[in-house]
Amino acid sequence: MPDMIAEWLSQNDIFTATTMLHYWDGLVTTVQLVFLSLLLGLIIAVPLAILRTVKNPFISGPIWFYTYLFRGTPLLIQLYVIYYGIAQIEGIQDTFWWEIFRAAFYPALLAFTLNTAAYTTEILRGAILATPQGEIEAAKAYGMSWLMRIRRIVLPSAARRAVQAYSNEVIFMLHSSAIASVVTIVDLTGAARNIYSRFYAPFDAFIAVALIYMVLTFALVYGFKRLEHRLLRHLRPVGS
């Protein structure tokens, strides 16, 4: 099989070692962008989701506005506003921040992080509100403080309920990362676009990258299925 693949690659003009390396670089960029945005978004979303459930409107209100803003506008518009808007901030080009945000990767990372944090906040908020009241009352009777109840009862219980919805958000972010190429980032889609413009072969270039996205998606689905199986093992009959 490797010999057949090598022979096929040697007989075509598009999928050469150079273009395959270009796809690989795009894949690495896509994985880095998606992984970092999801990680940072989850770190931001956990405390925001907890504060979003607070009844004080001065605490929950600003968080509601943030989630409404980023869930109510297209990610592409958010990317454009952040990418082009940062350069318009007065004096930023004279600070060290410009060394960071002059490259397209970091504005895209900021846009993706804020977007996924907004969605994840609402996912976790719904899961937190669905915590059975009996579990909370039992924790109070046991003498747990509010912080300990959140850490040992509410968040673990909410994580089990939120894993399915969060898996959809992760896959959505993987697919949405394709828009990063519009701000000059050479991700998977950007690599396919470059190969298409060089060889004028749109079907070959974009079908190849579609297959790569499908493989990544199936890997994520499998990983979340395993995680869900582990988190919900207490619901299965004994011995199953």
Short mmCIF file of C-alpha atoms in Angstrom, two decimals:
data_model
loop_
_atom_site.label_atom_id
_atom_site.label_comp_id
_atom_site.label_asym_id
_atom_site.label_seq_id
_atom_site.Cartn_x
_atom_site.Cartn_y
_atom_site.Cartn_z
CA MET A 1 0.00 0.00 0.00
CA PRO A 2 2.75 2.59 0.79
CA ASP A 3 4.34 1.79 -2.59
CA MET A 4 1.01 2.37 -4.36
CA ILE A 5 0.55 5.69 -2.57
CA ALA A 6 4.09 6.76 -3.40
CA GLU A 7 3.58 5.81 -7.07
CA TRP A 8 0.28 7.70 -7.22
CA LEU A 9 1.84 10.79 -5.65
CA SER A 10 4.72 10.68 -8.13
CA GLN A 11 2.30 10.65 -11.09
CA ASN A 12 0.15 13.67 -10.19
CA ASP A 13 0.94 17.35 -10.28
CA ILE A 14 -1.15 18.52 -7.32
CA PHE A 15 -0.50 16.20 -4.37
CA THR A 16 3.26 16.40 -4.30
CA ALA A 17 5.55 16.41 -1.29
CA THR A 18 5.50 20.23 -1.34
CA THR A 19 1.72 20.55 -1.33
CA MET A 20 1.31 17.81 1.29
CA LEU A 21 3.74 19.71 3.51
CA HIS A 22 1.66 22.83 2.89
CA TYR A 23 -1.44 20.95 4.05
CA TRP A 24 0.47 19.73 7.10
CA ASP A 25 1.48 23.27 8.07
CA GLY A 26 -2.14 24.33 7.68
CA LEU A 27 -3.27 21.43 9.84
CA VAL A 28 -0.84 22.38 12.60
CA THR A 29 -2.05 25.99 12.51
CA THR A 30 -5.71 24.91 12.64
CA VAL A 31 -5.14 22.55 15.57
CA GLN A 32 -3.19 25.19 17.48
CA LEU A 33 -5.82 27.86 16.89
CA VAL A 34 -8.77 25.64 17.82
CA PHE A 35 -7.10 24.00 20.82
CA LEU A 36 -5.89 27.27 22.36
CA SER A 37 -9.20 29.07 21.80
CA LEU A 38 -11.18 26.20 23.34
CA LEU A 39 -8.82 25.92 26.30
CA LEU A 40 -8.84 29.66 27.03
CA GLY A 41 -12.57 29.86 26.36
CA LEU A 42 -13.29 27.08 28.86
CA ILE A 43 -11.10 28.73 31.50
CA ILE A 44 -13.02 31.98 31.03
CA ALA A 45 -16.45 30.33 30.80
CA VAL A 46 -16.37 28.39 34.08
CA PRO A 47 -16.29 31.42 36.44
CA LEU A 48 -18.60 33.40 34.13
CA ALA A 49 -21.15 30.58 34.16
CA ILE A 50 -21.09 30.46 37.95
CA LEU A 51 -21.50 34.24 38.22
CA ARG A 52 -24.20 34.15 35.53
CA THR A 53 -26.40 32.17 37.95
CA VAL A 54 -26.11 34.83 40.66
CA LYS A 55 -29.37 36.67 41.22
CA ASN A 56 -27.66 40.05 41.60
CA PRO A 57 -28.25 41.83 38.22
CA PHE A 58 -25.11 43.96 38.66
CA ILE A 59 -23.08 40.75 38.53
CA SER A 60 -25.05 38.61 36.08
CA GLY A 61 -26.17 41.50 33.85
CA PRO A 62 -22.78 42.35 32.26
CA ILE A 63 -22.13 38.64 31.67
CA TRP A 64 -25.53 38.28 30.01
CA PHE A 65 -24.72 41.24 27.75
CA TYR A 66 -21.35 39.73 26.80
CA THR A 67 -22.85 36.34 25.92
CA TYR A 68 -25.74 37.98 24.07
CA LEU A 69 -23.34 40.13 22.03
CA PHE A 70 -21.05 37.29 20.95
CA ARG A 71 -23.86 34.78 20.40
CA GLY A 72 -25.95 37.31 18.52
CA THR A 73 -23.36 38.40 15.95
CA PRO A 74 -21.55 36.30 13.30
CA LEU A 75 -18.08 35.04 14.18
CA LEU A 76 -16.76 36.41 10.88
CA ILE A 77 -17.86 39.94 11.84
CA GLN A 78 -16.26 39.55 15.26
CA LEU A 79 -13.03 38.47 13.59
CA TYR A 80 -13.06 41.46 11.25
CA VAL A 81 -13.80 43.92 14.08
CA ILE A 82 -11.00 42.59 16.27
CA TYR A 83 -8.47 42.10 13.46
CA TYR A 84 -8.96 45.53 11.89
CA GLY A 85 -10.11 47.33 15.03
CA ILE A 86 -7.05 46.68 17.18
CA ALA A 87 -4.86 48.60 14.73
CA GLN A 88 -7.17 51.61 15.12
CA ILE A 89 -6.64 51.89 18.88
CA GLU A 90 -4.83 55.14 19.59
CA GLY A 91 -1.18 54.59 20.49
CA ILE A 92 -1.23 50.78 20.43
CA GLN A 93 1.43 50.67 17.70
CA ASP A 94 3.84 52.29 20.14
CA THR A 95 3.35 49.63 22.83
CA PHE A 96 4.48 46.02 23.22
CA TRP A 97 0.92 44.89 22.47
CA TRP A 98 1.48 45.74 18.83
CA GLU A 99 4.28 43.16 18.62
CA ILE A 100 1.67 40.57 19.60
CA PHE A 101 -1.40 41.71 17.69
CA ARG A 102 0.31 42.76 14.47
CA ALA A 103 0.34 39.08 13.48
CA ALA A 104 -3.03 37.74 12.34
CA PHE A 105 -2.90 34.65 14.56
CA TYR A 106 -3.47 36.46 17.86
CA PRO A 107 -6.46 38.61 16.81
CA ALA A 108 -8.04 35.44 15.41
CA LEU A 109 -7.27 33.61 18.65
CA LEU A 110 -8.86 36.44 20.64
CA ALA A 111 -12.00 36.44 18.48
CA PHE A 112 -12.38 32.65 18.65
CA THR A 113 -11.75 32.60 22.40
CA LEU A 114 -14.34 35.26 23.17
CA ASN A 115 -16.86 33.59 20.89
CA THR A 116 -16.51 30.08 22.28
CA ALA A 117 -16.39 31.42 25.85
CA ALA A 118 -19.79 33.05 25.32
CA TYR A 119 -21.39 29.83 24.07
CA THR A 120 -19.68 27.69 26.70
CA THR A 121 -20.83 30.05 29.44
CA GLU A 122 -24.46 29.51 28.49
CA ILE A 123 -23.96 25.75 28.15
CA LEU A 124 -22.47 25.53 31.63
CA ARG A 125 -25.05 27.92 33.07
CA GLY A 126 -27.87 25.68 31.90
CA ALA A 127 -26.14 22.63 33.32
CA ILE A 128 -25.54 24.38 36.66
CA LEU A 129 -29.18 25.46 36.96
CA ALA A 130 -30.24 21.87 36.27
CA THR A 131 -28.39 20.61 39.36
CA PRO A 132 -30.94 18.71 41.49
CA GLN A 133 -31.90 20.81 44.50
CA GLY A 134 -31.64 17.74 46.71
CA GLU A 135 -27.90 17.49 46.06
CA ILE A 136 -27.41 21.11 47.09
CA GLU A 137 -29.55 20.71 50.21
CA ALA A 138 -27.60 17.60 51.18
CA ALA A 139 -24.33 19.49 50.76
CA LYS A 140 -25.65 22.33 52.95
CA ALA A 141 -26.74 19.84 55.60
CA TYR A 142 -23.26 18.35 55.49
CA GLY A 143 -21.86 21.80 56.30
CA MET A 144 -20.23 22.60 52.97
CA SER A 145 -19.54 26.25 52.18
CA TRP A 146 -20.79 27.84 48.94
CA LEU A 147 -17.37 27.51 47.33
CA MET A 148 -17.03 23.89 48.37
CA ARG A 149 -20.52 23.10 47.05
CA ILE A 150 -19.59 24.62 43.71
CA ARG A 151 -16.30 22.75 43.53
CA ARG A 152 -17.39 19.32 44.79
CA ILE A 153 -21.08 19.09 43.91
CA VAL A 154 -22.29 21.61 41.33
CA LEU A 155 -19.46 21.68 38.79
CA PRO A 156 -18.88 17.89 38.60
CA SER A 157 -22.63 17.33 38.26
CA ALA A 158 -22.92 20.09 35.63
CA ALA A 159 -19.97 18.71 33.66
CA ARG A 160 -21.75 15.40 33.16
CA ARG A 161 -24.85 17.14 31.81
CA ALA A 162 -22.92 19.62 29.65
CA VAL A 163 -20.54 17.22 27.90
CA GLN A 164 -22.89 16.46 24.98
CA ALA A 165 -23.69 20.11 24.26
CA TYR A 166 -20.06 21.09 24.69
CA SER A 167 -18.94 18.46 22.19
CA ASN A 168 -21.12 20.20 19.60
CA GLU A 169 -19.47 23.52 20.47
CA VAL A 170 -15.99 22.01 19.98
CA ILE A 171 -16.94 20.64 16.56
CA PHE A 172 -18.56 23.96 15.67
CA MET A 173 -15.32 25.79 16.54
CA LEU A 174 -13.28 23.37 14.43
CA HIS A 175 -15.47 24.06 11.41
CA SER A 176 -15.67 27.80 12.11
CA SER A 177 -11.89 28.03 12.25
CA ALA A 178 -11.95 27.86 8.44
CA ILE A 179 -12.75 31.58 8.37
CA ALA A 180 -9.30 32.33 9.81
CA SER A 181 -7.97 32.23 6.26
CA VAL A 182 -9.79 35.50 5.43
CA VAL A 183 -7.29 37.40 7.62
CA THR A 184 -4.23 35.90 5.89
CA ILE A 185 -3.78 32.94 8.26
CA VAL A 186 -2.67 29.86 6.34
CA ASP A 187 -4.75 27.22 8.09
CA LEU A 188 -6.21 24.15 6.38
CA THR A 189 -8.62 26.21 4.30
CA GLY A 190 -5.93 28.76 3.52
CA ALA A 191 -3.61 25.98 2.37
CA ALA A 192 -6.33 24.59 0.10
CA ARG A 193 -6.96 28.06 -1.31
CA ASN A 194 -3.27 28.53 -2.07
CA ILE A 195 -3.05 25.15 -3.80
CA TYR A 196 -6.22 25.92 -5.78
CA SER A 197 -4.84 29.28 -6.94
CA ARG A 198 -1.61 27.61 -8.02
CA PHE A 199 -3.02 24.62 -9.90
CA TYR A 200 -6.56 25.85 -10.72
CA ALA A 201 -7.99 22.61 -9.36
CA PRO A 202 -10.71 23.57 -6.83
CA PHE A 203 -12.21 20.09 -6.47
CA ASP A 204 -8.91 18.39 -5.70
CA ALA A 205 -7.74 21.06 -3.29
CA PHE A 206 -10.96 21.56 -1.32
CA ILE A 207 -12.11 17.93 -1.30
CA ALA A 208 -8.75 16.97 0.17
CA VAL A 209 -9.10 19.52 2.95
CA ALA A 210 -12.72 18.47 3.53
CA LEU A 211 -11.53 14.92 4.14
CA ILE A 212 -9.00 16.18 6.67
CA TYR A 213 -11.74 18.11 8.51
CA MET A 214 -13.89 14.97 8.51
CA VAL A 215 -11.09 12.92 10.07
CA LEU A 216 -10.61 15.56 12.77
CA THR A 217 -14.35 15.67 13.42
CA PHE A 218 -14.65 11.90 13.73
CA ALA A 219 -11.70 11.89 16.14
CA LEU A 220 -13.42 14.52 18.29
CA VAL A 221 -16.73 12.64 18.22
CA TYR A 222 -14.97 9.44 19.30
CA GLY A 223 -13.08 11.25 22.06
CA PHE A 224 -16.23 12.83 23.47
CA LYS A 225 -18.09 9.51 23.28
CA ARG A 226 -15.38 7.96 25.41
CA LEU A 227 -15.49 10.89 27.82
CA GLU A 228 -19.28 10.71 28.05
CA HIS A 229 -19.07 6.96 28.63
CA ARG A 230 -16.68 7.58 31.51
CA LEU A 231 -18.58 10.45 33.11
CA LEU A 232 -21.94 8.67 32.94
CA ARG A 233 -20.73 5.23 33.97
CA HIS A 234 -22.66 5.53 37.26
CA LEU A 235 -25.94 5.46 35.29
CA ARG A 236 -25.24 2.11 33.64
CA PRO A 237 -26.52 -1.12 35.19
CA VAL A 238 -24.01 -2.98 37.29
CA GLY A 239 -22.00 -5.41 35.19
CA SER A 240 -22.78 -3.75 31.85
#
